[in-house]
Short mmCIF file of C-alpha atoms and ligand atoms in Angstrom, two decimals:
data_model
loop_
_atom_site.label_atom_id
_atom_site.label_comp_id
_atom_site.label_asym_id
_atom_site.label_seq_id
_atom_site.Cartn_x
_atom_site.Cartn_y
_atom_site.Cartn_z
CA MET A 1 13.64 -6.31 35.73
CA ALA A 2 13.39 -9.00 33.04
CA ASP A 3 15.93 -11.16 35.49
CA ALA A 4 14.85 -13.62 38.00
CA PRO A 5 12.72 -13.20 40.11
CA PHE A 6 10.40 -13.05 36.80
CA LEU A 7 7.44 -10.64 37.18
CA ASN A 8 4.74 -8.96 35.10
CA TYR A 9 5.18 -5.27 34.03
CA ILE A 10 2.28 -3.26 34.55
CA ASN A 11 2.05 0.65 34.68
CA GLY A 12 5.81 0.76 34.38
CA ALA A 13 6.63 -1.37 37.37
CA TRP A 14 7.62 -5.07 37.38
CA VAL A 15 5.23 -6.77 39.98
CA PRO A 16 4.12 -10.24 40.87
CA SER A 17 0.95 -11.88 39.79
CA ALA A 18 -1.81 -11.14 42.37
CA SER A 19 -2.32 -14.56 43.51
CA GLY A 20 1.62 -15.27 43.75
CA GLU A 21 1.16 -18.51 41.62
CA THR A 22 4.00 -19.21 38.95
CA PHE A 23 4.65 -21.54 36.25
CA GLU A 24 8.07 -23.00 34.75
CA SER A 25 9.85 -22.32 31.82
CA ARG A 26 12.42 -25.32 30.99
CA ASN A 27 14.83 -25.43 27.86
CA PRO A 28 13.26 -28.10 25.63
CA ALA A 29 16.87 -29.17 24.73
CA ARG A 30 17.90 -29.89 28.21
CA GLN A 31 14.63 -30.44 30.45
CA SER A 32 16.82 -30.23 33.62
CA ASP A 33 17.69 -26.72 32.87
CA LEU A 34 15.09 -24.48 34.42
CA VAL A 35 14.84 -20.95 32.59
CA GLY A 36 12.78 -19.69 35.52
CA GLU A 37 9.57 -19.27 37.40
CA PHE A 38 6.75 -16.64 35.81
CA PRO A 39 3.71 -15.29 37.21
CA SER A 40 0.51 -17.08 36.41
CA SER A 41 -1.73 -14.03 35.88
CA SER A 42 -5.22 -14.04 36.64
CA ALA A 43 -8.31 -12.06 35.31
CA GLU A 44 -7.19 -9.78 38.29
CA ASP A 45 -3.88 -9.24 36.88
CA VAL A 46 -5.11 -8.76 33.27
CA ALA A 47 -7.74 -5.92 34.80
CA ASN A 48 -4.77 -3.95 36.27
CA ALA A 49 -2.87 -3.94 32.99
CA VAL A 50 -5.80 -2.90 31.11
CA GLU A 51 -6.62 -0.27 33.45
CA ALA A 52 -2.89 0.99 33.27
CA ALA A 53 -2.98 0.92 29.56
CA LYS A 54 -6.42 2.85 29.59
CA ASP A 55 -4.96 5.42 31.59
CA ALA A 56 -1.74 5.88 29.44
CA PHE A 57 -3.79 6.02 26.27
CA ASP A 58 -4.75 9.54 26.20
CA ALA A 59 -1.25 11.10 26.66
CA TRP A 60 0.17 8.58 24.30
CA ARG A 61 -2.33 9.29 21.66
CA LEU A 62 -1.54 12.88 21.85
CA MET A 63 2.20 12.48 21.44
CA PRO A 64 3.23 13.34 17.76
CA ALA A 65 3.62 10.30 15.84
CA PRO A 66 7.15 11.18 14.93
CA LYS A 67 8.26 11.25 18.36
CA ARG A 68 6.76 7.63 18.99
CA GLY A 69 8.53 7.11 16.16
CA GLU A 70 11.75 8.16 17.88
CA ILE A 71 11.42 5.97 20.80
CA LEU A 72 11.08 3.05 18.51
CA LYS A 73 14.09 4.17 17.12
CA ARG A 74 15.69 3.64 20.46
CA VAL A 75 13.99 0.53 20.67
CA GLY A 76 15.59 -0.81 17.45
CA ASP A 77 19.12 0.50 18.73
CA ILE A 78 18.81 -1.23 22.24
CA MET A 79 17.71 -4.45 20.37
CA THR A 80 20.95 -4.22 18.22
CA GLU A 81 23.17 -3.77 21.13
CA ARG A 82 21.48 -6.76 23.13
CA LYS A 83 21.16 -9.13 19.74
CA ALA A 84 23.36 -11.80 21.00
CA GLU A 85 22.04 -11.77 24.44
CA ILE A 86 18.62 -11.97 23.64
CA ALA A 87 19.26 -14.50 20.86
CA HIS A 88 20.99 -17.09 23.46
CA ALA A 89 18.11 -16.48 26.02
CA MET A 90 15.65 -17.11 23.35
CA THR A 91 17.42 -20.33 22.23
CA ARG A 92 17.78 -21.39 25.71
CA GLU A 93 14.06 -21.10 26.07
CA MET A 94 12.53 -22.12 22.95
CA GLY A 95 15.05 -24.15 21.02
CA LYS A 96 15.93 -23.07 17.77
CA PRO A 97 19.67 -22.66 16.81
CA PHE A 98 21.20 -19.41 17.62
CA PHE A 99 21.82 -18.48 14.19
CA GLU A 100 17.96 -18.13 13.90
CA THR A 101 17.22 -16.63 17.10
CA LYS A 102 19.72 -13.76 16.10
CA GLY A 103 17.48 -13.67 13.05
CA ASP A 104 14.48 -13.43 14.97
CA VAL A 105 16.08 -10.56 16.75
CA GLN A 106 16.97 -8.88 13.66
CA GLU A 107 13.38 -9.17 12.35
CA ALA A 108 12.31 -7.22 15.42
CA ILE A 109 14.99 -4.30 15.05
CA ASP A 110 13.91 -4.00 11.20
CA THR A 111 10.22 -3.74 12.54
CA ALA A 112 11.38 -1.11 14.93
CA TYR A 113 13.16 0.78 12.37
CA TYR A 114 10.21 0.52 9.61
CA ALA A 115 7.68 1.49 12.38
CA MET A 116 9.79 4.71 13.23
CA THR A 117 9.44 5.70 9.26
CA MET A 118 5.97 5.03 9.58
CA GLY A 119 5.73 7.78 12.38
CA ARG A 120 5.92 10.02 9.73
CA GLN A 121 3.71 8.29 7.16
CA LEU A 122 0.36 7.68 8.92
CA PHE A 123 -1.21 8.81 5.53
CA GLY A 124 -4.76 9.82 5.34
CA HIS A 125 -6.23 10.57 1.87
CA THR A 126 -7.35 14.05 0.55
CA VAL A 127 -10.16 13.79 -1.50
CA PRO A 128 -12.12 16.25 -3.90
CA SER A 129 -15.33 17.49 -2.52
CA GLU A 130 -18.73 17.38 -4.68
CA MET A 131 -19.00 21.03 -3.57
CA ASN A 132 -17.24 24.33 -3.71
CA ASN A 133 -15.61 25.83 -0.78
CA LYS A 134 -15.70 22.21 0.99
CA PHE A 135 -12.74 20.07 1.82
CA ASN A 136 -12.73 16.59 2.39
CA MET A 137 -9.95 14.32 3.81
CA THR A 138 -9.73 10.95 6.25
CA VAL A 139 -7.38 10.83 9.04
CA ARG A 140 -5.94 7.77 11.07
CA ARG A 141 -7.01 7.57 14.71
CA PRO A 142 -5.58 4.91 17.30
CA ILE A 143 -8.23 2.43 18.78
CA GLY A 144 -7.28 2.31 22.42
CA VAL A 145 -6.14 -0.56 24.14
CA CYS A 146 -4.94 -3.63 22.20
CA GLY A 147 -4.50 -7.19 23.51
CA LEU A 148 -1.59 -8.81 22.15
CA ILE A 149 -1.56 -12.72 22.54
CA THR A 150 1.48 -14.41 20.73
CA ALA A 151 3.04 -17.69 19.76
CA TRP A 152 6.44 -19.33 21.04
CA ASN A 153 8.24 -20.01 17.79
CA PHE A 154 9.00 -16.44 17.26
CA PRO A 155 9.10 -15.18 20.56
CA VAL A 156 10.64 -11.73 19.93
CA ALA A 157 10.03 -10.92 16.06
CA VAL A 158 6.24 -11.77 15.97
CA PRO A 159 5.46 -9.87 18.98
CA THR A 160 6.84 -6.91 17.65
CA TRP A 161 5.02 -7.40 14.38
CA LYS A 162 1.85 -6.58 16.77
CA MET A 163 3.47 -4.34 19.37
CA PHE A 164 5.54 -1.78 17.23
CA PRO A 165 2.54 -0.74 14.93
CA ALA A 166 0.04 -0.74 17.79
CA ILE A 167 2.07 1.76 19.66
CA LEU A 168 3.60 3.50 16.84
CA SER A 169 -0.40 4.39 15.92
CA GLY A 170 -0.86 5.64 19.34
CA ASN A 171 -2.49 2.60 21.04
CA THR A 172 -1.27 0.94 24.22
CA VAL A 173 -0.86 -2.77 24.59
CA VAL A 174 -1.44 -5.65 27.12
CA PHE A 175 0.67 -8.16 25.77
CA LYS A 176 0.69 -11.92 26.87
CA PRO A 177 3.58 -14.06 25.52
CA SER A 178 3.36 -17.74 25.22
CA GLU A 179 3.89 -19.85 28.20
CA ASP A 180 6.47 -21.67 26.23
CA ALA A 181 8.33 -18.17 25.88
CA PRO A 182 8.04 -16.13 28.67
CA HIS A 183 11.59 -15.03 29.23
CA SER A 184 11.65 -13.68 25.31
CA GLY A 185 8.68 -11.64 26.04
CA ALA A 186 10.03 -10.09 29.20
CA LEU A 187 13.26 -9.47 27.42
CA LEU A 188 11.40 -7.42 24.70
CA VAL A 189 9.65 -5.40 27.31
CA GLN A 190 12.63 -4.64 29.29
CA VAL A 191 14.01 -3.11 25.91
CA MET A 192 10.93 -1.30 25.44
CA GLU A 193 11.17 0.06 29.38
CA ASP A 194 15.08 1.25 28.78
CA ALA A 195 14.25 2.99 25.45
CA GLY A 196 11.78 5.22 27.42
CA VAL A 197 8.24 3.83 26.53
CA PRO A 198 6.21 5.70 29.00
CA ALA A 199 4.68 3.69 31.86
CA GLY A 200 1.23 1.92 30.99
CA VAL A 201 2.21 1.95 27.10
CA VAL A 202 3.16 -1.50 27.03
CA ASN A 203 2.26 -3.80 29.74
CA LEU A 204 3.04 -7.47 29.99
CA VAL A 205 1.12 -10.11 31.77
CA GLN A 206 2.56 -13.69 31.76
CA GLY A 207 0.42 -16.76 31.52
CA ALA A 208 -1.52 -19.55 29.68
CA GLY A 209 -4.79 -19.90 28.02
CA PRO A 210 -6.95 -18.16 31.08
CA THR A 211 -4.56 -15.16 30.91
CA GLY A 212 -5.11 -14.88 26.99
CA ARG A 213 -9.03 -15.60 27.70
CA ALA A 214 -9.09 -12.56 30.21
CA ILE A 215 -7.70 -10.22 27.70
CA VAL A 216 -10.07 -11.48 24.98
CA GLU A 217 -13.10 -10.98 27.51
CA HIS A 218 -12.06 -7.64 28.79
CA THR A 219 -14.56 -5.31 27.40
CA ASP A 220 -11.85 -2.35 27.83
CA VAL A 221 -9.46 -4.17 25.05
CA ALA A 222 -10.65 -2.65 21.82
CA ALA A 223 -8.57 -4.92 19.43
CA ILE A 224 -7.18 -8.14 19.83
CA SER A 225 -4.17 -9.70 17.47
CA PHE A 226 -3.28 -13.45 17.93
CA THR A 227 -0.88 -15.89 16.67
CA GLY A 228 -1.50 -19.32 17.23
CA SER A 229 -3.45 -22.36 16.59
CA SER A 230 -6.66 -22.25 14.31
CA GLU A 231 -8.84 -23.87 17.32
CA THR A 232 -7.94 -20.96 19.77
CA GLY A 233 -8.12 -18.48 16.84
CA SER A 234 -11.82 -19.64 16.28
CA ARG A 235 -12.52 -19.32 20.06
CA ILE A 236 -11.27 -15.80 20.34
CA ALA A 237 -13.07 -14.85 17.54
CA ALA A 238 -16.27 -16.03 18.62
CA THR A 239 -15.78 -14.34 21.97
CA ALA A 240 -14.52 -11.13 20.68
CA ALA A 241 -16.85 -10.52 18.06
CA ALA A 242 -19.61 -10.67 20.76
CA ARG A 243 -18.36 -7.74 22.03
CA HIS A 244 -17.47 -5.98 18.87
CA ALA A 245 -13.80 -6.05 19.29
CA ARG A 246 -11.44 -5.93 16.34
CA ILE A 247 -9.54 -8.97 15.91
CA SER A 248 -6.48 -9.96 13.74
CA LEU A 249 -6.08 -13.71 13.98
CA GLU A 250 -2.55 -15.53 12.24
CA MET A 251 -3.18 -19.01 12.52
CA GLY A 252 -2.15 -22.50 10.88
CA GLY A 253 -0.64 -23.57 7.71
CA LYS A 254 -0.13 -26.39 5.42
CA ASN A 255 2.31 -24.93 3.06
CA PRO A 256 3.16 -26.39 -0.44
CA ALA A 257 6.28 -26.33 -2.52
CA ILE A 258 5.50 -27.23 -6.06
CA VAL A 259 8.60 -28.76 -7.94
CA MET A 260 8.30 -28.95 -11.53
CA GLU A 261 10.20 -31.03 -14.00
CA ASP A 262 12.05 -28.01 -15.22
CA ALA A 263 13.12 -26.84 -11.83
CA ASP A 264 16.70 -26.18 -10.84
CA LEU A 265 16.65 -29.46 -8.49
CA ASP A 266 19.89 -28.19 -6.23
CA LEU A 267 18.04 -25.11 -5.61
CA ALA A 268 14.83 -26.73 -4.97
CA MET A 269 16.39 -29.11 -2.38
CA GLU A 270 18.04 -26.54 -0.61
CA GLY A 271 14.79 -24.66 -0.20
CA LEU A 272 13.10 -27.64 0.90
CA ILE A 273 15.60 -28.77 3.37
CA TRP A 274 15.24 -25.32 4.96
CA GLY A 275 11.64 -24.86 4.58
CA ALA A 276 10.90 -28.04 6.09
CA TYR A 277 13.24 -28.62 8.68
CA GLY A 278 14.59 -25.05 9.56
CA THR A 279 13.12 -24.29 13.05
CA THR A 280 12.42 -27.93 13.27
CA GLY A 281 9.32 -27.43 11.05
CA GLN A 282 7.77 -25.15 13.74
CA ARG A 283 6.77 -22.17 11.53
CA CYS A 284 3.28 -21.20 10.40
CA THR A 285 4.92 -20.98 6.94
CA ALA A 286 7.18 -24.22 7.16
CA THR A 287 7.14 -26.44 3.99
CA SER A 288 4.91 -29.33 5.07
CA ARG A 289 3.82 -30.72 1.65
CA LEU A 290 6.08 -31.27 -1.47
CA ILE A 291 4.23 -31.53 -4.67
CA VAL A 292 6.54 -32.70 -7.04
CA HIS A 293 6.35 -33.84 -10.82
CA GLU A 294 6.49 -37.35 -11.49
CA ASP A 295 9.61 -36.93 -13.69
CA VAL A 296 11.92 -35.92 -11.03
CA HIS A 297 10.08 -37.36 -8.04
CA ASP A 298 12.53 -40.24 -7.15
CA GLU A 299 15.80 -37.86 -7.64
CA LEU A 300 14.46 -35.15 -5.29
CA VAL A 301 13.41 -37.52 -3.02
CA GLU A 302 17.03 -39.17 -2.90
CA ARG A 303 18.63 -35.66 -2.62
CA ILE A 304 16.29 -34.64 -0.01
CA LYS A 305 17.33 -37.73 2.10
CA ALA A 306 20.87 -37.49 1.32
CA LYS A 307 20.97 -33.90 2.57
CA ALA A 308 18.60 -33.96 5.60
CA SER A 309 20.62 -36.87 7.09
CA THR A 310 23.59 -34.84 7.46
CA LEU A 311 21.69 -32.37 9.64
CA THR A 312 23.11 -31.71 13.24
CA LEU A 313 20.69 -31.83 15.69
CA GLY A 314 21.27 -30.39 19.61
CA TYR A 315 21.04 -27.36 21.75
CA GLY A 316 20.90 -24.60 19.69
CA ASN A 317 23.57 -22.62 21.78
CA ASP A 318 26.22 -25.28 20.83
CA ASP A 319 28.27 -24.60 18.04
CA GLY A 320 27.34 -26.20 14.75
CA VAL A 321 23.85 -27.19 15.72
CA GLU A 322 21.42 -26.98 12.67
CA MET A 323 18.16 -28.26 14.18
CA GLY A 324 16.95 -28.02 17.47
CA PRO A 325 14.21 -30.02 19.51
CA LEU A 326 10.57 -29.70 19.51
CA ILE A 327 9.04 -27.17 22.07
CA ASN A 328 7.76 -29.72 24.60
CA SER A 329 6.53 -32.99 25.21
CA LYS A 330 2.93 -32.41 23.86
CA ALA A 331 4.57 -31.60 20.46
CA LEU A 332 6.82 -34.57 20.49
CA ASP A 333 3.75 -36.67 21.43
CA LYS A 334 1.75 -34.95 18.45
CA VAL A 335 4.56 -35.39 15.86
CA THR A 336 5.12 -38.96 17.16
CA THR A 337 1.33 -39.77 16.73
CA TYR A 338 1.63 -38.80 13.01
CA MET A 339 3.74 -41.56 12.31
CA ASP A 340 1.03 -44.07 12.96
CA VAL A 341 -1.21 -41.85 11.05
CA ALA A 342 0.98 -41.99 7.94
CA ARG A 343 1.22 -45.66 8.20
CA GLU A 344 -2.39 -46.35 8.82
CA ASP A 345 -3.21 -44.06 5.65
CA GLY A 346 -0.73 -46.02 3.74
CA ALA A 347 2.29 -43.43 3.14
CA THR A 348 5.77 -44.72 3.39
CA ILE A 349 8.15 -43.28 5.90
CA ALA A 350 11.08 -42.82 3.70
CA MET A 351 13.12 -41.09 6.39
CA GLY A 352 13.15 -40.24 10.01
CA GLY A 353 10.14 -41.01 11.59
CA THR A 354 11.59 -41.47 15.22
CA PRO A 355 12.39 -39.18 18.35
CA ALA A 356 16.17 -38.57 17.81
CA THR A 357 18.51 -40.11 20.38
CA GLY A 358 22.00 -39.89 21.22
CA ASP A 359 24.52 -37.80 22.88
CA GLY A 360 23.09 -34.58 23.82
CA LEU A 361 19.72 -35.49 22.77
CA GLU A 362 18.46 -37.75 25.58
CA ASP A 363 17.44 -34.79 27.91
CA GLY A 364 15.10 -33.10 25.25
CA PHE A 365 12.44 -33.05 22.67
CA PHE A 366 14.46 -34.26 19.64
CA PHE A 367 12.83 -35.55 16.43
CA ASN A 368 14.57 -36.85 13.41
CA PRO A 369 13.71 -34.95 10.09
CA THR A 370 11.15 -37.04 8.43
CA LEU A 371 9.97 -37.80 4.97
CA PHE A 372 6.80 -39.26 4.07
CA THR A 373 6.40 -40.54 0.57
CA ASP A 374 3.33 -42.34 -1.54
CA VAL A 375 1.29 -39.47 0.02
CA THR A 376 -2.11 -38.71 -1.85
CA ARG A 377 -3.99 -35.51 -1.27
CA ASP A 378 -6.61 -37.04 0.99
CA MET A 379 -4.44 -38.59 3.60
CA ARG A 380 -4.25 -36.74 7.19
CA VAL A 381 -0.72 -35.91 6.62
CA ALA A 382 -1.36 -34.04 3.50
CA ARG A 383 -4.18 -32.19 5.31
CA GLU A 384 -3.47 -31.70 8.86
CA GLU A 385 -0.87 -29.11 10.24
CA ILE A 386 1.64 -31.37 11.99
CA PHE A 387 4.24 -28.55 13.22
CA GLY A 388 7.42 -30.68 13.20
CA PRO A 389 10.19 -31.69 10.91
CA VAL A 390 7.95 -33.65 8.76
CA LEU A 391 7.38 -33.47 5.05
CA SER A 392 4.72 -35.06 2.96
CA VAL A 393 5.46 -35.69 -0.55
CA ILE A 394 2.70 -35.73 -3.29
CA LYS A 395 3.45 -36.91 -6.83
CA ILE A 396 1.69 -35.03 -9.52
CA LYS A 397 1.90 -35.20 -13.34
CA SER A 398 0.98 -31.74 -14.56
CA PHE A 399 1.10 -28.06 -13.56
CA ASP A 400 -2.71 -27.83 -13.24
CA GLU A 401 -2.79 -31.00 -11.09
CA ALA A 402 0.05 -29.34 -8.90
CA ILE A 403 -2.08 -26.06 -8.54
CA GLU A 404 -5.41 -28.32 -7.51
CA VAL A 405 -3.29 -30.31 -4.96
CA ALA A 406 -1.83 -27.08 -3.52
CA ASN A 407 -5.33 -25.32 -2.88
CA ASP A 408 -6.74 -28.57 -1.58
CA VAL A 409 -6.39 -28.01 2.12
CA ALA A 410 -8.06 -25.83 4.44
CA TYR A 411 -5.46 -23.50 4.88
CA GLY A 412 -3.71 -20.83 2.61
CA LEU A 413 -0.65 -19.06 4.17
CA SER A 414 2.50 -19.78 2.21
CA SER A 415 3.42 -21.37 -0.88
CA ALA A 416 6.23 -22.19 -3.22
CA VAL A 417 6.96 -22.79 -6.75
CA TYR A 418 10.17 -24.17 -8.31
CA THR A 419 10.12 -23.62 -12.19
CA GLN A 420 12.05 -22.04 -14.82
CA ASP A 421 8.99 -21.45 -16.74
CA ILE A 422 7.92 -17.75 -16.41
CA SER A 423 4.24 -18.58 -17.26
CA ARG A 424 4.03 -21.24 -14.51
CA ALA A 425 5.22 -18.56 -12.20
CA PHE A 426 2.74 -15.98 -12.85
CA ARG A 427 0.08 -18.67 -13.15
CA ALA A 428 1.14 -19.71 -9.66
CA LEU A 429 1.00 -16.01 -8.29
CA ARG A 430 -2.37 -15.84 -9.52
CA ASP A 431 -4.11 -18.98 -8.72
CA ILE A 432 -2.66 -20.39 -5.57
CA ASP A 433 -4.86 -19.80 -2.87
CA ALA A 434 -2.50 -18.41 -0.36
CA GLY A 435 -1.56 -15.08 1.35
CA ILE A 436 2.28 -15.50 0.10
CA THR A 437 3.69 -17.24 -2.85
CA TYR A 438 7.30 -17.36 -3.40
CA ILE A 439 8.98 -18.42 -6.95
CA ASN A 440 12.07 -20.49 -6.61
CA GLY A 441 12.29 -19.82 -2.72
CA PRO A 442 11.31 -21.79 0.08
CA THR A 443 8.00 -21.24 1.88
CA ILE A 444 9.71 -19.51 4.91
CA GLY A 445 11.57 -16.19 5.12
CA ALA A 446 9.14 -13.24 5.67
CA GLU A 447 10.45 -9.73 5.38
CA ALA A 448 9.77 -7.00 7.89
CA HIS A 449 8.25 -4.56 5.12
CA MET A 450 5.84 -6.98 3.68
CA SER A 451 2.56 -7.83 4.20
CA PHE A 452 2.39 -11.31 6.20
CA GLY A 453 -0.80 -13.53 6.52
CA GLY A 454 -3.07 -16.16 5.01
CA VAL A 455 -6.37 -17.23 3.32
CA LYS A 456 -9.08 -19.65 4.40
CA ALA A 457 -8.52 -21.20 7.79
CA THR A 458 -5.28 -19.25 8.19
CA GLY A 459 -6.71 -15.82 8.74
CA ASN A 460 -9.23 -13.73 8.85
CA GLY A 461 -8.46 -11.01 6.39
CA HIS A 462 -5.85 -8.79 8.02
CA ARG A 463 -2.16 -8.82 7.40
CA GLU A 464 1.13 -8.26 9.95
CA GLY A 465 4.11 -6.52 8.48
CA GLY A 466 4.58 -3.51 6.19
CA TRP A 467 2.23 -0.77 5.86
CA GLU A 468 -1.02 -2.96 5.78
CA VAL A 469 -0.61 -3.47 9.56
CA TYR A 470 -1.10 0.10 10.35
CA ASP A 471 -4.77 -0.30 8.78
CA PHE A 472 -5.54 -2.80 11.62
CA TYR A 473 -4.44 -0.70 14.32
CA THR A 474 -5.84 2.76 13.36
CA GLU A 475 -9.70 3.78 12.50
CA THR A 476 -10.34 6.21 9.75
CA LYS A 477 -12.03 9.49 10.61
CA THR A 478 -13.45 11.21 7.66
CA CYS A 479 -13.33 14.67 7.88
CA TYR A 480 -15.48 17.36 6.08
CA ILE A 481 -14.52 21.06 6.32
CA ASP A 482 -17.05 23.55 4.71
CA PHE A 483 -15.90 26.91 4.35
CA SER A 484 -18.75 28.28 2.14
CA GLY A 485 -20.48 29.78 5.02
CA GLY A 486 -23.78 28.30 3.75
CA LEU A 487 -25.59 25.34 4.19
CA GLN A 488 -24.28 23.02 1.24
CA ARG A 489 -26.36 19.94 1.05
CA ALA A 490 -24.79 16.67 -0.41
CA GLN A 491 -26.28 14.70 -3.26
CA ILE A 492 -27.73 12.21 -0.20
CA ASP A 493 -29.92 15.24 0.75
CA ASN A 494 -30.52 17.22 -2.16
CA TYR A 495 -33.70 16.89 -3.58
CA ASP A 496 -34.03 19.53 -6.46
CA ASP A 497 -33.22 16.89 -9.41
C1 SIN B 501 6.30 -17.54 10.62
O1 SIN B 501 6.22 -18.70 9.95
O2 SIN B 501 5.45 -17.04 11.37
C2 SIN B 501 7.71 -16.72 10.14
C3 SIN B 501 7.65 -16.09 9.21
C4 SIN B 501 8.60 -16.76 7.93
O3 SIN B 501 9.33 -17.61 8.31
O4 SIN B 501 8.03 -16.83 6.74
#
């Protein structure tokens, strides 16, 4: 069971780690609140989970995909019933407000129902042959055991972006949730068990970096899907590439929102507040750069300050809370350090800039919504991912300059443009180097059936979400059926001409 004592889930059984060692998960809004102790899994635990996944693979891949889809439909139904319960637990564990964690569960429900429909749509191609009496087609095959390593900020939704398409396609999985959100991961796996996912198809190993490393290094793990930092992603890529494993990486962002002088400023302000301070700025897609035309710079900055100063910080399971804490003390230290970085580089802290104190905030990792102005594109706060409630404002004079600044970072996940000019909108869609561009909307807010992912240092070319993720979790088999009864040579072997 996903209740204390908290355990791994291997081959359909809840089991402790081989060493018996554990780690703690605490409420980031109230550090005195211990969520629980979770197994610290070693390479031995990972090996047991991989073995279970390997053993389950044959029966699972041979179950017709529509039947696998029916199980995922039950997963979605159970999540719908448990939505509030899971969301409250998630808020307690990772801090974002209850209305946001409910959305996280809803995303998982939508991903489950979408996966169900894909059970009847794992399309291949039928293609004419160059010869008579010959039939050509492609079919999809599952890959085998997939290792899923996820972050804490979407502790249910993002694992389902990986797990549901993986198992719908006939793969089995070993799932390691973030060590900052182990309970949420366990609750997800509990749903899988209750929905009737057979033993060994989904295995859970709790733990930190070494557990993830053991998954990446295991030679029977055929594919790895990772969401997290670019540094860890690079290490995973190097290790996995050496043994030719398939890898999907979803990493950092420094997402720009461009606001032009013709924009609806009320709309832009609402989108910026939500994009920059929603989830305490701890989304891969969070708006971290505001690139604003000089004509509307001062007015927009004032509007953002006025609105952001009204945000209610606190424990996200309390009524009325709009912004939760940072995830842990390391994150608080990192965000705090960037205040000095900003000052040293010559930026102005126009709002916030300090840890948040006050009633109900003393025992958590709270930081005030922060705005840096006088930022130039070369400053570290304009280039590095801070992963906190921090927005850097860069003033520009033209749309061309805005696009140039938007593209002048290592990352390329999400982006937004506020303008009333249709030509600018389409130029932005064409010219911004990012996997996602929103017109007149914030940089956050992925939809389950749309492709999600980034370019440059954000990703490695794969996409999650929608139909494209099914390409990652399947291999193409090319099939030729010759019913001519004779040897027909393809042009590659035909020497007549
Ligand atoms: C994410 O940043 O990972 C969440 C998706 C989104 O809000 O667009």
